[in-house]
PDB file of C-alpha atoms in Angstrom:
ATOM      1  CA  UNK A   1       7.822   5.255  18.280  1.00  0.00           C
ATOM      2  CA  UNK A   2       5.462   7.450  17.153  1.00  0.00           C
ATOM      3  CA  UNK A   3       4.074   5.892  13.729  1.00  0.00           C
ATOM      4  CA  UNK A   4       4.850   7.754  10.357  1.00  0.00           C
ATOM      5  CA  UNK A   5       3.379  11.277  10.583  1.00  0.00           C
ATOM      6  CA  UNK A   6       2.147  13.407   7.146  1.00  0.00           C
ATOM      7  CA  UNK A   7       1.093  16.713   6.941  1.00  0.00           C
ATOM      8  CA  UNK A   8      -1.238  18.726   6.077  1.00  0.00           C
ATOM      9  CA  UNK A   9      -3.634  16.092   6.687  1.00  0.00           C
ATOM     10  CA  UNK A  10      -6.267  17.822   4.419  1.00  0.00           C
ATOM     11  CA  UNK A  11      -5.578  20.290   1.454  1.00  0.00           C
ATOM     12  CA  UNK A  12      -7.898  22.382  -0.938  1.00  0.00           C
ATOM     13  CA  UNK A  13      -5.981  24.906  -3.500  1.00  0.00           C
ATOM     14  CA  UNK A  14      -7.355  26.095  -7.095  1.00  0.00           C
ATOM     15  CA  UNK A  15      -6.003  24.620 -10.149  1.00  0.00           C
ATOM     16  CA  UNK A  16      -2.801  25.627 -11.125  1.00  0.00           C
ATOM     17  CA  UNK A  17      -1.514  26.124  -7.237  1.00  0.00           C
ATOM     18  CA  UNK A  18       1.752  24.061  -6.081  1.00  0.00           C
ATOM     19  CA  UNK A  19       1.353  22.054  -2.977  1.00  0.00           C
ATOM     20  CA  UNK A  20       3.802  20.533  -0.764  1.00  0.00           C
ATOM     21  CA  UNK A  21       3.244  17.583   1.526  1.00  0.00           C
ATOM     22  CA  UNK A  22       5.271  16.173   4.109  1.00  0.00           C
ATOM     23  CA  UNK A  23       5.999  12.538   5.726  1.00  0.00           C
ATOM     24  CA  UNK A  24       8.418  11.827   8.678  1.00  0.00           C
ATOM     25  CA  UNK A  25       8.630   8.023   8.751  1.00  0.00           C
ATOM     26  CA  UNK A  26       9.390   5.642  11.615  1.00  0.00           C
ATOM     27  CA  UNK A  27      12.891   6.769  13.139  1.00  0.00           C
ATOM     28  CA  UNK A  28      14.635   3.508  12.912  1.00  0.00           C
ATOM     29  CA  UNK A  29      13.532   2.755   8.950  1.00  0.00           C
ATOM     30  CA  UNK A  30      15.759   3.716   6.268  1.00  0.00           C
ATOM     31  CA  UNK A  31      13.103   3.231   3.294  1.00  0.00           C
ATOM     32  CA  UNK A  32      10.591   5.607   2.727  1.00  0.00           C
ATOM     33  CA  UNK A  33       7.377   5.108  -0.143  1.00  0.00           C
ATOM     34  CA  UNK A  34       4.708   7.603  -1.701  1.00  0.00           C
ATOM     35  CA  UNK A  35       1.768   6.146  -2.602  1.00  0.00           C
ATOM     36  CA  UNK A  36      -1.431   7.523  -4.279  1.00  0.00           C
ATOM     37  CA  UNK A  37      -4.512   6.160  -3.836  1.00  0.00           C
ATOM     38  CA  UNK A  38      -8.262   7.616  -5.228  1.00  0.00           C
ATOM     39  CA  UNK A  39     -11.642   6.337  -4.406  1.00  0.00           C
ATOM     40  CA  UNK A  40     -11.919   2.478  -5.143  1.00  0.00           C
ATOM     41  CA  UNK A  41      -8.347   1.960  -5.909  1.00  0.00           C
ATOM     42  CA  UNK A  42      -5.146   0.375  -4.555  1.00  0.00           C
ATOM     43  CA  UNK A  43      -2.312   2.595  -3.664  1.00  0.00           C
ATOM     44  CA  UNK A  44      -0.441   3.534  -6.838  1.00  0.00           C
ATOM     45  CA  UNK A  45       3.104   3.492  -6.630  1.00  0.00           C
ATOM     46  CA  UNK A  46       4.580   6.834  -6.981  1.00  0.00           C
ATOM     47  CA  UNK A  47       8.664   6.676  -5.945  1.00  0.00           C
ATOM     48  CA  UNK A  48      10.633   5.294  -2.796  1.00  0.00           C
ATOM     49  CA  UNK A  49      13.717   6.568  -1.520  1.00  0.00           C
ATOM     50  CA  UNK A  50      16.563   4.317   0.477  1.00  0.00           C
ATOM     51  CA  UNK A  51      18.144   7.229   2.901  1.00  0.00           C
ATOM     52  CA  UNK A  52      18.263   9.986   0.993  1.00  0.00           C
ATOM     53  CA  UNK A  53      18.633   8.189  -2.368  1.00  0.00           C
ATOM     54  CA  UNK A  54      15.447   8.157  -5.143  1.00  0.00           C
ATOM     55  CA  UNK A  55      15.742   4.714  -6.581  1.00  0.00           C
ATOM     56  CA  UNK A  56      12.679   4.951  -8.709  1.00  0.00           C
ATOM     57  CA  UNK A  57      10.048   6.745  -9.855  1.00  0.00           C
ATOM     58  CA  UNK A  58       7.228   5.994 -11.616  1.00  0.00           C
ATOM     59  CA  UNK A  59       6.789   6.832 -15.500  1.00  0.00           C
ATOM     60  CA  UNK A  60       3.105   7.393 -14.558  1.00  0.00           C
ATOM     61  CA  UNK A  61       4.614  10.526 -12.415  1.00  0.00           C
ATOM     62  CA  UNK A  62       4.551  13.582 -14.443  1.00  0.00           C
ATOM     63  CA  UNK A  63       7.294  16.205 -14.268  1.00  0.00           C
ATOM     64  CA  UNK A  64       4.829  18.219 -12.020  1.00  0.00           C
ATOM     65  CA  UNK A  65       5.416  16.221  -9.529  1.00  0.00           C
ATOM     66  CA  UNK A  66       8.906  15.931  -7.463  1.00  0.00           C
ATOM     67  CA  UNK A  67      10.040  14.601  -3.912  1.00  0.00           C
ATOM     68  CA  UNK A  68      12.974  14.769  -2.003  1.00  0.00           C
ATOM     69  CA  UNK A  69      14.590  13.033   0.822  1.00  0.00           C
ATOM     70  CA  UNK A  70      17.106  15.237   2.602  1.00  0.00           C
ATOM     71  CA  UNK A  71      19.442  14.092   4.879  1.00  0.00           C
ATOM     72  CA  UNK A  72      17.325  10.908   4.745  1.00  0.00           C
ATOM     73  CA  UNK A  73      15.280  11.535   7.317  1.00  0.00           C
ATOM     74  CA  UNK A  74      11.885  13.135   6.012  1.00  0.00           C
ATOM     75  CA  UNK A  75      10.994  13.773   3.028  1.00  0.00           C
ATOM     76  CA  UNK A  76       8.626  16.124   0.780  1.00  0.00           C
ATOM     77  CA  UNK A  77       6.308  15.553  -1.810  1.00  0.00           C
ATOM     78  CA  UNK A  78       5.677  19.087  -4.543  1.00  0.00           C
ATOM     79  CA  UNK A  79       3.019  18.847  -7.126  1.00  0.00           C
ATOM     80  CA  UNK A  80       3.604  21.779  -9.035  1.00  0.00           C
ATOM     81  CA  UNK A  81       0.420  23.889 -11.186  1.00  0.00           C
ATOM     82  CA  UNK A  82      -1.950  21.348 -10.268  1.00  0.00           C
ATOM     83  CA  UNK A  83      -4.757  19.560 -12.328  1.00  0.00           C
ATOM     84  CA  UNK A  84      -8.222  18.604 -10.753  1.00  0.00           C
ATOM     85  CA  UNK A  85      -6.987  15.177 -12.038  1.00  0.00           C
ATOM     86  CA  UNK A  86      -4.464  15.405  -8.985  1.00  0.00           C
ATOM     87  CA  UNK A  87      -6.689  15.414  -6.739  1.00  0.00           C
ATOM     88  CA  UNK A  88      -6.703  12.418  -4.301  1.00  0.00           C
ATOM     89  CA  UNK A  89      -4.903  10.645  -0.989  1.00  0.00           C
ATOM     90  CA  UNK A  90      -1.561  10.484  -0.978  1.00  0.00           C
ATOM     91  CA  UNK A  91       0.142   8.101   1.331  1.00  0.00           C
ATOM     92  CA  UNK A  92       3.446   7.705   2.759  1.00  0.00           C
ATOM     93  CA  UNK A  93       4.784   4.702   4.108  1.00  0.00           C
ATOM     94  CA  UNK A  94       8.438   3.541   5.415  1.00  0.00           C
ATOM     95  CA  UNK A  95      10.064   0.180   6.097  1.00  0.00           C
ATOM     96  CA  UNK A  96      12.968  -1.322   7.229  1.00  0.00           C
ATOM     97  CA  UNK A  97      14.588  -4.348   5.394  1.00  0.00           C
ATOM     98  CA  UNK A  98      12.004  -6.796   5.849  1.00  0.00           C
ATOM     99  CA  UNK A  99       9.641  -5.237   3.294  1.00  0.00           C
ATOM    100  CA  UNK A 100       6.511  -4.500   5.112  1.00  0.00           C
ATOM    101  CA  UNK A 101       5.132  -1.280   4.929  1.00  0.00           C
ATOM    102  CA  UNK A 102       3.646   1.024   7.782  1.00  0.00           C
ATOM    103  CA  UNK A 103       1.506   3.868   6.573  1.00  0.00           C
ATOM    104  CA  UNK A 104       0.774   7.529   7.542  1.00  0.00           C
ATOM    105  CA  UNK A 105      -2.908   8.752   7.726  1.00  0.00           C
ATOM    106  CA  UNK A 106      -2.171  10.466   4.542  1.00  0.00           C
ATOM    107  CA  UNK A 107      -3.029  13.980   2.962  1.00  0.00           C
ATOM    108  CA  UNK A 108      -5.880  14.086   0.783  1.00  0.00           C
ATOM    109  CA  UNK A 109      -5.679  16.529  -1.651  1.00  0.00           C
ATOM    110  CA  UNK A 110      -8.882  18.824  -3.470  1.00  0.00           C
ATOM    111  CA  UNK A 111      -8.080  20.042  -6.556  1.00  0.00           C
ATOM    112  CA  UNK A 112     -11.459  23.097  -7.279  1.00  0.00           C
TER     113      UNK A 112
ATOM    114  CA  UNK B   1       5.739  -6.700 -14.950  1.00  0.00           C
ATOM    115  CA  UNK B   2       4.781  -7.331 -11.922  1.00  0.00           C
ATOM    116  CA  UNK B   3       1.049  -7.592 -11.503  1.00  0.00           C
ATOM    117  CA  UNK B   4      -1.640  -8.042  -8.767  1.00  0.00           C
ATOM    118  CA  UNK B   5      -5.187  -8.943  -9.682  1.00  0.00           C
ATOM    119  CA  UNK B   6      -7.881  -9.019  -6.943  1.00  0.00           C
ATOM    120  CA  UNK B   7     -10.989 -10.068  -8.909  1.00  0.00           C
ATOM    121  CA  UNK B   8     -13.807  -9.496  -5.524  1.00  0.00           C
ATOM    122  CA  UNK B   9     -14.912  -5.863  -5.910  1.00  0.00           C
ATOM    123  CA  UNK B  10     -16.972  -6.700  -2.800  1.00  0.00           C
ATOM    124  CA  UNK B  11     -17.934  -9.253  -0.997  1.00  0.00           C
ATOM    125  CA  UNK B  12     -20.682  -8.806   2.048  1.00  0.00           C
ATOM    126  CA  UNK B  13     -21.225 -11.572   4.467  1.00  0.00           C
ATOM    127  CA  UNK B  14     -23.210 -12.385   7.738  1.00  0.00           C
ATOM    128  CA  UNK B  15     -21.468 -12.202  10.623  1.00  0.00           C
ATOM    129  CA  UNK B  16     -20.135 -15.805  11.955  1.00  0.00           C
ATOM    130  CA  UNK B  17     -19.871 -16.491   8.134  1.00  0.00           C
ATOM    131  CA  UNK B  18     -16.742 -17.875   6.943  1.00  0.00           C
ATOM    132  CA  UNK B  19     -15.102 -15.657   3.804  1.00  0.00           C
ATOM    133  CA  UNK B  20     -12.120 -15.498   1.599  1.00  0.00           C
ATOM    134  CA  UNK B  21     -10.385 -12.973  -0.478  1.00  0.00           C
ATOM    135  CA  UNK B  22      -8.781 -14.225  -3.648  1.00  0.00           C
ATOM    136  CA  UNK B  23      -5.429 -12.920  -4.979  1.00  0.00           C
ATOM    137  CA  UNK B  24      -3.939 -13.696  -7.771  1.00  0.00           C
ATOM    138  CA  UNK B  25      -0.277 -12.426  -8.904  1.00  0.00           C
ATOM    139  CA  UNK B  26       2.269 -12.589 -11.708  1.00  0.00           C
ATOM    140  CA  UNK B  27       5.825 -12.137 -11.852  1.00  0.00           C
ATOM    141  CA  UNK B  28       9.092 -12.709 -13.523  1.00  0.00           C
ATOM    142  CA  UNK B  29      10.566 -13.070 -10.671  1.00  0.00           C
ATOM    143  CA  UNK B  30      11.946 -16.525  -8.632  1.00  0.00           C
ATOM    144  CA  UNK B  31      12.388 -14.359  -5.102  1.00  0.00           C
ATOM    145  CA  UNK B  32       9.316 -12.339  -4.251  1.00  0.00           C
ATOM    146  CA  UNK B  33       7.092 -11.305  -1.181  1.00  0.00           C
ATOM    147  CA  UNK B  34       3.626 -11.340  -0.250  1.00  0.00           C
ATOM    148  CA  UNK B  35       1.571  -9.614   1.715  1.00  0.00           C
ATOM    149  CA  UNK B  36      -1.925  -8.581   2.851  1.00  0.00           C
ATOM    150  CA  UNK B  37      -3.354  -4.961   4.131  1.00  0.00           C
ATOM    151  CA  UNK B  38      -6.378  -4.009   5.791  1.00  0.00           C
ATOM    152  CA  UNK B  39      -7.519  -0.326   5.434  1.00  0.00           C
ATOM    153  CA  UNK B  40     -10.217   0.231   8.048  1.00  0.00           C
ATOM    154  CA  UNK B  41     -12.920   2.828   7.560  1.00  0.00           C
ATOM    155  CA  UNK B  42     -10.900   5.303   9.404  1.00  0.00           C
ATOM    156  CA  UNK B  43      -8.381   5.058   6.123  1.00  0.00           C
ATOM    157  CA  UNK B  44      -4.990   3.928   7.392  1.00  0.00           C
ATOM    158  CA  UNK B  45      -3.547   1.111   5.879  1.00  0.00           C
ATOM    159  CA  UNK B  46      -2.357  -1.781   7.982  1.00  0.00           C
ATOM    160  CA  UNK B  47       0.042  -4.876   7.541  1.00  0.00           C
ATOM    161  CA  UNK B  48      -0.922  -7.908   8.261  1.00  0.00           C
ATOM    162  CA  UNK B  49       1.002 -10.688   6.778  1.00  0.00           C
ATOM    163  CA  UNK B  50       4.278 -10.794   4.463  1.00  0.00           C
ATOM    164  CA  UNK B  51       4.763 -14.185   2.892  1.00  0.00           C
ATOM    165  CA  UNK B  52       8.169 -14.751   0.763  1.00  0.00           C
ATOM    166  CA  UNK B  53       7.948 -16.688  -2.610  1.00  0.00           C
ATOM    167  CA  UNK B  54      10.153 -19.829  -0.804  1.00  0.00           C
ATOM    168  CA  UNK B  55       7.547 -20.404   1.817  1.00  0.00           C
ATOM    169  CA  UNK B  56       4.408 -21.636   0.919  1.00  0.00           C
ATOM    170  CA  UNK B  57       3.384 -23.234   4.614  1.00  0.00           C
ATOM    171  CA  UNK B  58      -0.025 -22.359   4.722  1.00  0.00           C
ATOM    172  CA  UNK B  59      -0.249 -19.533   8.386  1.00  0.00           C
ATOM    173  CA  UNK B  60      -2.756 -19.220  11.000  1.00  0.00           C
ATOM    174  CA  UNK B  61      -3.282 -16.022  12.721  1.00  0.00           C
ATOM    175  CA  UNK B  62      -6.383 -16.273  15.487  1.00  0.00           C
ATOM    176  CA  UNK B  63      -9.041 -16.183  13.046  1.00  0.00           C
ATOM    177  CA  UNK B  64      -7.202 -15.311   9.816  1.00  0.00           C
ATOM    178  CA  UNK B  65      -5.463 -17.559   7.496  1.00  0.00           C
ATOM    179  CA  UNK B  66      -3.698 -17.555   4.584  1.00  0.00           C
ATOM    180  CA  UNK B  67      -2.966 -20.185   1.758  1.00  0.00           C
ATOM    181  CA  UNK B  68      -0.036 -19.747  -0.413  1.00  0.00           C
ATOM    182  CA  UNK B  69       0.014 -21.777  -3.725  1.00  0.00           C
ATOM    183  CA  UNK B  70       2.925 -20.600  -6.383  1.00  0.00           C
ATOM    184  CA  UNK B  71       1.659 -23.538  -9.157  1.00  0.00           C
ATOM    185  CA  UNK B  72      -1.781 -21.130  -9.187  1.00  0.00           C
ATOM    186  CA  UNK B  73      -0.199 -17.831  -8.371  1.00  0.00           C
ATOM    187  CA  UNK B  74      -2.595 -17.129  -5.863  1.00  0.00           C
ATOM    188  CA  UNK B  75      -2.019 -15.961  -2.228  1.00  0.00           C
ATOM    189  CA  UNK B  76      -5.656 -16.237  -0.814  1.00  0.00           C
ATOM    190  CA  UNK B  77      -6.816 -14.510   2.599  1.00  0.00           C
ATOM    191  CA  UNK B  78      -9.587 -16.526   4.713  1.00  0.00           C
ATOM    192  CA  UNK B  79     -11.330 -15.133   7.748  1.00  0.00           C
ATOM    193  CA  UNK B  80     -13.399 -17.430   9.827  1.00  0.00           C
ATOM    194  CA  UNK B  81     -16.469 -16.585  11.772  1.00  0.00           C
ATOM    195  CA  UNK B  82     -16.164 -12.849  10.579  1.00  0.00           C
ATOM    196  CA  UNK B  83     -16.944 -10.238  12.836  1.00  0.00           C
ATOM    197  CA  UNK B  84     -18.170  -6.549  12.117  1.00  0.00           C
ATOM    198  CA  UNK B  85     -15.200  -4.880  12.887  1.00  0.00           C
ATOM    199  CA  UNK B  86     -13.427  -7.178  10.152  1.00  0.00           C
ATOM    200  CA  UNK B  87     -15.505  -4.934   7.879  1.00  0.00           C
ATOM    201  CA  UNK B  88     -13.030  -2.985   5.717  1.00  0.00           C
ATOM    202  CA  UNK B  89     -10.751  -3.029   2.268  1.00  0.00           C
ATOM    203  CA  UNK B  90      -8.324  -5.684   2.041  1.00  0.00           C
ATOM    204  CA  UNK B  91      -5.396  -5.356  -0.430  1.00  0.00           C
ATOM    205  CA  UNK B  92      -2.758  -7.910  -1.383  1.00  0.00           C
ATOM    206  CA  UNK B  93       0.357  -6.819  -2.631  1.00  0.00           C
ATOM    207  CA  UNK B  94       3.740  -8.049  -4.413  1.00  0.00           C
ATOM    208  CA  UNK B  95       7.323  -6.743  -4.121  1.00  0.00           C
ATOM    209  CA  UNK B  96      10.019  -8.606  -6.279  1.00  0.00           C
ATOM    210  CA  UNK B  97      13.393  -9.211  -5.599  1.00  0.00           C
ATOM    211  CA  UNK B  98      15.175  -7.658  -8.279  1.00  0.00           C
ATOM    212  CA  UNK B  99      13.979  -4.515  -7.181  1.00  0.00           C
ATOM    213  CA  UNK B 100      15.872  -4.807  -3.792  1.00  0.00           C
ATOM    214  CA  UNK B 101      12.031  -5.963  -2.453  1.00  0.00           C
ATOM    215  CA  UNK B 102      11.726  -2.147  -2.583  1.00  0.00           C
ATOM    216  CA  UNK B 103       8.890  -1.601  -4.999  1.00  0.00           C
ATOM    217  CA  UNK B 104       5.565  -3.012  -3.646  1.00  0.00           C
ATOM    218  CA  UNK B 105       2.283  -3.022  -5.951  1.00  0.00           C
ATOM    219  CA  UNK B 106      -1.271  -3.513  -4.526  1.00  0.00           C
ATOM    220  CA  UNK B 107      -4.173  -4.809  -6.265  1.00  0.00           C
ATOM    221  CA  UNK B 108      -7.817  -2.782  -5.982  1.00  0.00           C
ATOM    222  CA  UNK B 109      -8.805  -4.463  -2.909  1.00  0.00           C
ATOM    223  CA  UNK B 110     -11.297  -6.134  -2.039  1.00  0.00           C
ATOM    224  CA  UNK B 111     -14.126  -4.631   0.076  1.00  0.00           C
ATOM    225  CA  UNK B 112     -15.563  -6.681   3.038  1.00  0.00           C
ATOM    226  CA  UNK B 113     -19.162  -5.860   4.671  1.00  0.00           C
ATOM    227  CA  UNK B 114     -19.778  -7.862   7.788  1.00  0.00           C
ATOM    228  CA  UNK B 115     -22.904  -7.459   8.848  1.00  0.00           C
ATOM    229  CA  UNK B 116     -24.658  -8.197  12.146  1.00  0.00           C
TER     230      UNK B 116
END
């Protein structure tokens, strides 16, 4: 078990750019989370999937922003013409049924 | 709504010193979990404890505790004789029922300075 894994770990673009990050979660869990989180805060809730099913998303989430679970199995996180008010860690997480969450290093995000 | 308030921005004791983290929580909800996270320096978020809303037996973990109380909504984090490597952000968080116990919302966090 090798922990959930995201990628890129670090990523600078220029305003207006798309970016794609990716999380493979803990083999054996069938719920996967993305979180954001910026300096001083708590992870914000972004959306979770169960497989390869989106069961929410958050109205904060603007229509830039879109993630996808294929096959249930990893899953991909696009933020499309990005804002400098992107900019930040975003954290993926997965769980089984129990409910607690394991987290990935995450991918922080610059946004010149 | 569900809602987690952690009202210590940060706290900063002596090591050996005894410290707690509040947490305080609301909810609609009957059935709903608990649960504490440290985040470290190095930035990864660990679990530490998951409470749900029908057990509120106080647990011991080495030197952590934690004391459940629904009549206050407060789930409140104690660490005794704090060490420096305790140093780091603590966040409580909530996940109801109704949402399948899928959703889970953290509070700010509270950060912790141990010093030597």
């Amino acid at each position: 078990d090798t922990g959930v894994s995201q990628n890129p770990r670090h990523k600078i673009t220029k305003r207006g750019q798309n970016v794609t990050f990716r999380c493979d979660p803990i083999s054996e869990h069938n719920r996967l989370y993305w979180y954001r989180q910026t300096l001083g805060q708590g992870p914000e809730f972004l959306t979770y999937f169960q497989n390869e099913a989106q069961l929410e998303k958050s109205r904060l989430l603007s229509d830039r922003f879109s993630a996808e679970r294929p096959k249930g199995s990893f899953s991909t996180l696009e933020i499309q013409r990005t804002e400098q008010g992107d900019s930040a860690m975003y954290l993926c997480a997965s769980s089984n049924f129990t409910g607690e969450l394991f987290f990935g290093e995450g991918s922080r995000l610059t946004v010149l | 709504a569900q809602k987690v308030t952690q009202a210590q921005t940060e706290i900063s004791v002596v090591e050996k010193e005894d410290v707690t983290l509040d947490c305080v929580y609301e909810t609609r909800d009957t059935t709903y979990y608990l649960f504490w996270y440290k985040q470290p320096p190095s930035g990864e978020l660990v679990f530490l404890i998951r409470r749900n809303s029908f057990d509120e037996q106080n647990e011991i973990s080495g030197r952590y505790s934690w004391n459940f109380q629904k009549s206050t909504s407060s789930f409140n984090f104690t660490i005794t004789a704090s060490q420096v490597v305790d140093s780091a952000v603590y966040f409580c968080a909530l996940s109801e029922a109704n949402t399948g116990g899928f959703k889970t919302i953290f509070g700010a966090g509270t950060r912790l300075f141990v010093k030597a």
